[in-house]
Amino acid sequence: MSELETFRAETRAWLEENCPASMRTPMPEREMPWGGRNASYPNPDTKTWMDNMASRGWTAPTWPAEYGGGGLSKEENKILQEELARIKARPALTSFGLWMLGPALLEFAGEEQKKKYIGEIVRGEIRWCQGYSEPGAGSDLAGLQTKAEDKGDHYLVNGQKVWTSYADQCDWIFCLVRTDNSVKHGGISFLLIDMDDPGVEARPIKLISGSSPFCETFLTDVKVPKENLVGELNKGWTIAKRLLEHERSMISGMGMGAGAASMGGMEAVAKENFGTDGDRIADPAIRSAIAAHKMDQQAFGLTMKRAGEEAKAGHGMGAAASMFKYYGTEVNKRRFELLLDVMGSQALGWEGDGFDSKELAVTRSWLRSKGNSIEGGTSEVQLNVIAKRVLGLPTA
Amino acid sequence: MAFVLSEEQIMLRDMAKQFFSEQVPVTNLRQLRDDGSEDGFDRDVWKQIVELGFAGILIPEEMGGTGFGPMGVGIVMQEAGRTLAASPLYSTAVLGAGMIMAAGSEKQKKDLLPQIAAGELLLALAMDETNHHNPANIAMAATRDGDDFVLSGEKKFVIDGHIANKLIVAARTSGKAGDPKGISAFLIDVDTPGVTITRTHMVDTRNAANISFDGVKVQSDTLLGSADGAYPELENVLDMGRVCLSAEMLGGIETVFDTTLTYLKERKQFDAIIGTFQALQHRAAEMFCEVEICQSVVLDALSALEERRNDIPRAASLAKARLSDASRLITNEGIQMHGGIGMTDAVDMGLFLKRARVQAQMLGDANFHRSRYADLGGY
């Protein structure tokens, strides 16, 4: 047996023993394994599964083992993912630490920082949120004003962050702060802040969808130890850009297939609403719009797949992240608008009688989808990035 | 890997790129147009295409071809599309050879395929009867008369119909228009009595023909495939044609996009390079996304053919619909962004625009393929 075959056999046996049965079923949103100091586990198996996977570093399979990661090679990780998919295992840990901060720390942080923070992320002990945008710095992120003053043994941080995901439930926040007022991009640093520290306050923001996944986070005279600076002083923008790439590729794939899928597919919903002519949806305009949309989705999926194959073959598709962020989110928004056309007034309920839970979820998801082309850099910013960095169009 | 070319395919692409860009640049098409060429293509160029092995690119080596398969044809078509190279490649090497390979008898294959690969036999597929492509709606009658058939009716938009030596004619031997059953294919000489071919000069300077069949008597050995049952083979070949056309269209929009981008970086107005204007930058970025997506759907459809996947019809309709829509967007933007100069015959934008619209109509426009895609999806 080759080494990889042995690895597969061992992995399969280990998963069989260590993945609880309930973790092989579809995951309701309330059982999302975010981890953190204040985590609650409505299903205790969630915690068991997280701990089991973390004990082998498999919540972050390819991160170096010396910091607590799984230390797996690409080939081994592929096998692990295949074996997880085979038993329909839920993710053991979902976290911004895994998706965004961890990769940046591995690239930019010092040895002591890696030792401390990477392990905590892998084990799901600390739940992280991102402190980037500010009321006055949205698309123009580098215009941020939250300042960190050098007070000898610590930085004194004052300012306000906004759109911090789940900040009211998070433990630590990774922040972009201004450490030099004389230059724009070159005066930004990357700082890690414990949200239990005095002076940190998170307030949920109510969105048009009625939910509050984001907060405003106020930082008032927060004392941050100097060792919490990641990378060099005033070099935070480099880290920020790298993190944004991770965020963009994450958002571009977000929500694809959700919504209508829970309703049994948009075609089925259309047949119920408009009747059929043979196998066809009786309304030709709706039928054509659905076909056009499904073609967009398929074409987008193929392009993501192609980018993956080209990356493996060693030639990356330029600025792929921006293109996917732009295209993926625009397709997703169109999907919900089309679903509204298909469902008519039944997609416009807010709450209460007359609408079932799936229908109400479509309405809320439609509202939520409007943010897809704003968060993580607006569609317009993505087009700017493509125009300048890929197409080489000049700046005025 | 489906989306990444093999070394052999890259060599083929580089060879085709060099050939078309050096030997058949857009000026070749202008020359044909300005000279009022009888053929609508350059026989010397065709000779070189044959020597490169492109005429027999689908045909197996034992029949005189080069046997590159669908991916190879797509690669060559894409390069031909970049320079608007006019040749019988599509009508003869793709549709003609494809139909004989799919439906022909051993004898027909042995007789005809080597002639195609040698560039001696030109073919054309006579199928459409109305202004819109819809193969199941073929109505033209082929009536049995003893062992023979009598063909009566009109065909239109027969690509390269005026230069072909033989026609592949799709006609109805039973059933009614709309019924895929009952369609037969006949392979007949263009000089068969009762066949009248009228060349139609299309806007793209390439050529098609209207062909009338007035009681054309043909023997049963002209049947390509079985009587009444040619539709499945026909559909397979049409799908290959759709994908190859999509590849050719991709080459065209890549040229238009690259040319337009270069212009945006050179042209000055209001004391500024116009490429600095955000209104144009965003539109250029959107075109870039379209080109990337077009590359994906074309490569996927070619892979589907190459690997004989069972979703070929879906992949072909996806590619043809996408390229038809994208080529409309990109050729329109190409002219608009060039401004007044884009309206002149001196620059190539107009030639690409005209070609793109003809290609969009060939073998089904975006509407046709959206509907087909929905049918294939069961809605």
mmCIF file with all atom_site columns, N, CA and C in Angstrom, chain A residues 107-130:
data_model
loop_
_atom_site.group_PDB
_atom_site.id
_atom_site.type_symbol
_atom_site.label_atom_id
_atom_site.label_alt_id
_atom_site.label_comp_id
_atom_site.label_asym_id
_atom_site.label_entity_id
_atom_site.label_seq_id
_atom_site.pdbx_PDB_ins_code
_atom_site.Cartn_x
_atom_site.Cartn_y
_atom_site.Cartn_z
_atom_site.occupancy
_atom_site.B_iso_or_equiv
_atom_site.pdbx_formal_charge
_atom_site.auth_seq_id
_atom_site.auth_comp_id
_atom_site.auth_asym_id
_atom_site.auth_atom_id
_atom_site.pdbx_PDB_model_num
ATOM 1  N N  . GLU A 1 107 ? 1.765   34.257 7.521  1.00 0.00 ? 107 GLU A N  1
ATOM 2  C CA . GLU A 1 107 ? 2.620   34.945 6.560  1.00 0.00 ? 107 GLU A CA 1
ATOM 3  C C  . GLU A 1 107 ? 3.386   36.118 7.190  1.00 0.00 ? 107 GLU A C  1
ATOM 4  N N  . PHE A 1 108 ? 2.722   36.829 8.107  1.00 0.00 ? 108 PHE A N  1
ATOM 5  C CA . PHE A 1 108 ? 3.304   38.100 8.546  1.00 0.00 ? 108 PHE A CA 1
ATOM 6  C C  . PHE A 1 108 ? 3.713   38.176 10.019 1.00 0.00 ? 108 PHE A C  1
ATOM 7  N N  . ALA A 1 109 ? 3.201   37.270 10.863 1.00 0.00 ? 109 ALA A N  1
ATOM 8  C CA . ALA A 1 109 ? 3.404   37.439 12.301 1.00 0.00 ? 109 ALA A CA 1
ATOM 9  C C  . ALA A 1 109 ? 4.759   36.922 12.755 1.00 0.00 ? 109 ALA A C  1
ATOM 10 N N  . GLY A 1 110 ? 5.174   37.383 13.950 1.00 0.00 ? 110 GLY A N  1
ATOM 11 C CA . GLY A 1 110 ? 6.406   36.903 14.553 1.00 0.00 ? 110 GLY A CA 1
ATOM 12 C C  . GLY A 1 110 ? 6.201   35.531 15.179 1.00 0.00 ? 110 GLY A C  1
ATOM 13 N N  . GLU A 1 111 ? 7.323   34.910 15.546 1.00 0.00 ? 111 GLU A N  1
ATOM 14 C CA . GLU A 1 111 ? 7.307   33.543 16.054 1.00 0.00 ? 111 GLU A CA 1
ATOM 15 C C  . GLU A 1 111 ? 6.422   33.390 17.297 1.00 0.00 ? 111 GLU A C  1
ATOM 16 N N  . GLU A 1 112 ? 6.593   34.327 18.254 1.00 0.00 ? 112 GLU A N  1
ATOM 17 C CA . GLU A 1 112 ? 5.818   34.234 19.499 1.00 0.00 ? 112 GLU A CA 1
ATOM 18 C C  . GLU A 1 112 ? 4.321   34.343 19.211 1.00 0.00 ? 112 GLU A C  1
ATOM 19 N N  . GLN A 1 113 ? 3.988   35.258 18.314 1.00 0.00 ? 113 GLN A N  1
ATOM 20 C CA . GLN A 1 113 ? 2.568   35.466 17.968 1.00 0.00 ? 113 GLN A CA 1
ATOM 21 C C  . GLN A 1 113 ? 1.973   34.218 17.329 1.00 0.00 ? 113 GLN A C  1
ATOM 22 N N  . LYS A 1 114 ? 2.727   33.626 16.423 1.00 0.00 ? 114 LYS A N  1
ATOM 23 C CA . LYS A 1 114 ? 2.222   32.418 15.768 1.00 0.00 ? 114 LYS A CA 1
ATOM 24 C C  . LYS A 1 114 ? 1.958   31.333 16.805 1.00 0.00 ? 114 LYS A C  1
ATOM 25 N N  . LYS A 1 115 ? 2.931   31.178 17.717 1.00 0.00 ? 115 LYS A N  1
ATOM 26 C CA . LYS A 1 115 ? 2.783   30.122 18.728 1.00 0.00 ? 115 LYS A CA 1
ATOM 27 C C  . LYS A 1 115 ? 1.522   30.333 19.541 1.00 0.00 ? 115 LYS A C  1
ATOM 28 N N  . LYS A 1 116 ? 1.265   31.579 19.915 1.00 0.00 ? 116 LYS A N  1
ATOM 29 C CA . LYS A 1 116 ? 0.107   31.848 20.771 1.00 0.00 ? 116 LYS A CA 1
ATOM 30 C C  . LYS A 1 116 ? -1.208  31.755 19.996 1.00 0.00 ? 116 LYS A C  1
ATOM 31 N N  . TYR A 1 117 ? -1.299  32.523 18.908 1.00 0.00 ? 117 TYR A N  1
ATOM 32 C CA . TYR A 1 117 ? -2.622  32.711 18.286 1.00 0.00 ? 117 TYR A CA 1
ATOM 33 C C  . TYR A 1 117 ? -3.058  31.566 17.373 1.00 0.00 ? 117 TYR A C  1
ATOM 34 N N  . ILE A 1 118 ? -2.106  30.975 16.653 1.00 0.00 ? 118 ILE A N  1
ATOM 35 C CA . ILE A 1 118 ? -2.498  29.936 15.697 1.00 0.00 ? 118 ILE A CA 1
ATOM 36 C C  . ILE A 1 118 ? -3.149  28.760 16.431 1.00 0.00 ? 118 ILE A C  1
ATOM 37 N N  . GLY A 1 119 ? -2.529  28.348 17.543 1.00 0.00 ? 119 GLY A N  1
ATOM 38 C CA . GLY A 1 119 ? -3.082  27.232 18.310 1.00 0.00 ? 119 GLY A CA 1
ATOM 39 C C  . GLY A 1 119 ? -4.490  27.536 18.800 1.00 0.00 ? 119 GLY A C  1
ATOM 40 N N  . GLU A 1 120 ? -4.674  28.766 19.301 1.00 0.00 ? 120 GLU A N  1
ATOM 41 C CA . GLU A 1 120 ? -6.010  29.153 19.799 1.00 0.00 ? 120 GLU A CA 1
ATOM 42 C C  . GLU A 1 120 ? -7.061  29.085 18.690 1.00 0.00 ? 120 GLU A C  1
ATOM 43 N N  . ILE A 1 121 ? -6.646  29.512 17.495 1.00 0.00 ? 121 ILE A N  1
ATOM 44 C CA . ILE A 1 121 ? -7.598  29.473 16.362 1.00 0.00 ? 121 ILE A CA 1
ATOM 45 C C  . ILE A 1 121 ? -7.933  28.028 16.021 1.00 0.00 ? 121 ILE A C  1
ATOM 46 N N  . VAL A 1 122 ? -6.888  27.203 15.911 1.00 0.00 ? 122 VAL A N  1
ATOM 47 C CA . VAL A 1 122 ? -7.081  25.804 15.527 1.00 0.00 ? 122 VAL A CA 1
ATOM 48 C C  . VAL A 1 122 ? -8.035  25.108 16.502 1.00 0.00 ? 122 VAL A C  1
ATOM 49 N N  . ARG A 1 123 ? -7.870  25.396 17.780 1.00 0.00 ? 123 ARG A N  1
ATOM 50 C CA . ARG A 1 123 ? -8.686  24.722 18.802 1.00 0.00 ? 123 ARG A CA 1
ATOM 51 C C  . ARG A 1 123 ? -10.052 25.384 19.005 1.00 0.00 ? 123 ARG A C  1
ATOM 52 N N  . GLY A 1 124 ? -10.288 26.480 18.296 1.00 0.00 ? 124 GLY A N  1
ATOM 53 C CA . GLY A 1 124 ? -11.598 27.150 18.425 1.00 0.00 ? 124 GLY A CA 1
ATOM 54 C C  . GLY A 1 124 ? -11.769 27.837 19.765 1.00 0.00 ? 124 GLY A C  1
ATOM 55 N N  . GLU A 1 125 ? -10.673 28.209 20.404 1.00 0.00 ? 125 GLU A N  1
ATOM 56 C CA . GLU A 1 125 ? -10.771 28.811 21.739 1.00 0.00 ? 125 GLU A CA 1
ATOM 57 C C  . GLU A 1 125 ? -11.129 30.285 21.684 1.00 0.00 ? 125 GLU A C  1
ATOM 58 N N  . ILE A 1 126 ? -10.663 30.933 20.626 1.00 0.00 ? 126 ILE A N  1
ATOM 59 C CA . ILE A 1 126 ? -10.893 32.371 20.507 1.00 0.00 ? 126 ILE A CA 1
ATOM 60 C C  . ILE A 1 126 ? -11.686 32.641 19.231 1.00 0.00 ? 126 ILE A C  1
ATOM 61 N N  . ARG A 1 127 ? -12.749 33.406 19.389 1.00 0.00 ? 127 ARG A N  1
ATOM 62 C CA . ARG A 1 127 ? -13.535 33.781 18.213 1.00 0.00 ? 127 ARG A CA 1
ATOM 63 C C  . ARG A 1 127 ? -13.131 35.194 17.794 1.00 0.00 ? 127 ARG A C  1
ATOM 64 N N  . TRP A 1 128 ? -12.697 35.320 16.551 1.00 0.00 ? 128 TRP A N  1
ATOM 65 C CA . TRP A 1 128 ? -12.162 36.584 16.055 1.00 0.00 ? 128 TRP A CA 1
ATOM 66 C C  . TRP A 1 128 ? -13.182 37.345 15.212 1.00 0.00 ? 128 TRP A C  1
ATOM 67 N N  . CYS A 1 129 ? -13.087 38.673 15.260 1.00 0.00 ? 129 CYS A N  1
ATOM 68 C CA . CYS A 1 129 ? -13.809 39.480 14.270 1.00 0.00 ? 129 CYS A CA 1
ATOM 69 C C  . CYS A 1 129 ? -12.846 40.479 13.655 1.00 0.00 ? 129 CYS A C  1
ATOM 70 N N  . GLN A 1 130 ? -13.304 41.117 12.598 1.00 0.00 ? 130 GLN A N  1
ATOM 71 C CA . GLN A 1 130 ? -12.445 41.970 11.796 1.00 0.00 ? 130 GLN A CA 1
ATOM 72 C C  . GLN A 1 130 ? -12.806 43.439 11.978 1.00 0.00 ? 130 GLN A C  1
#
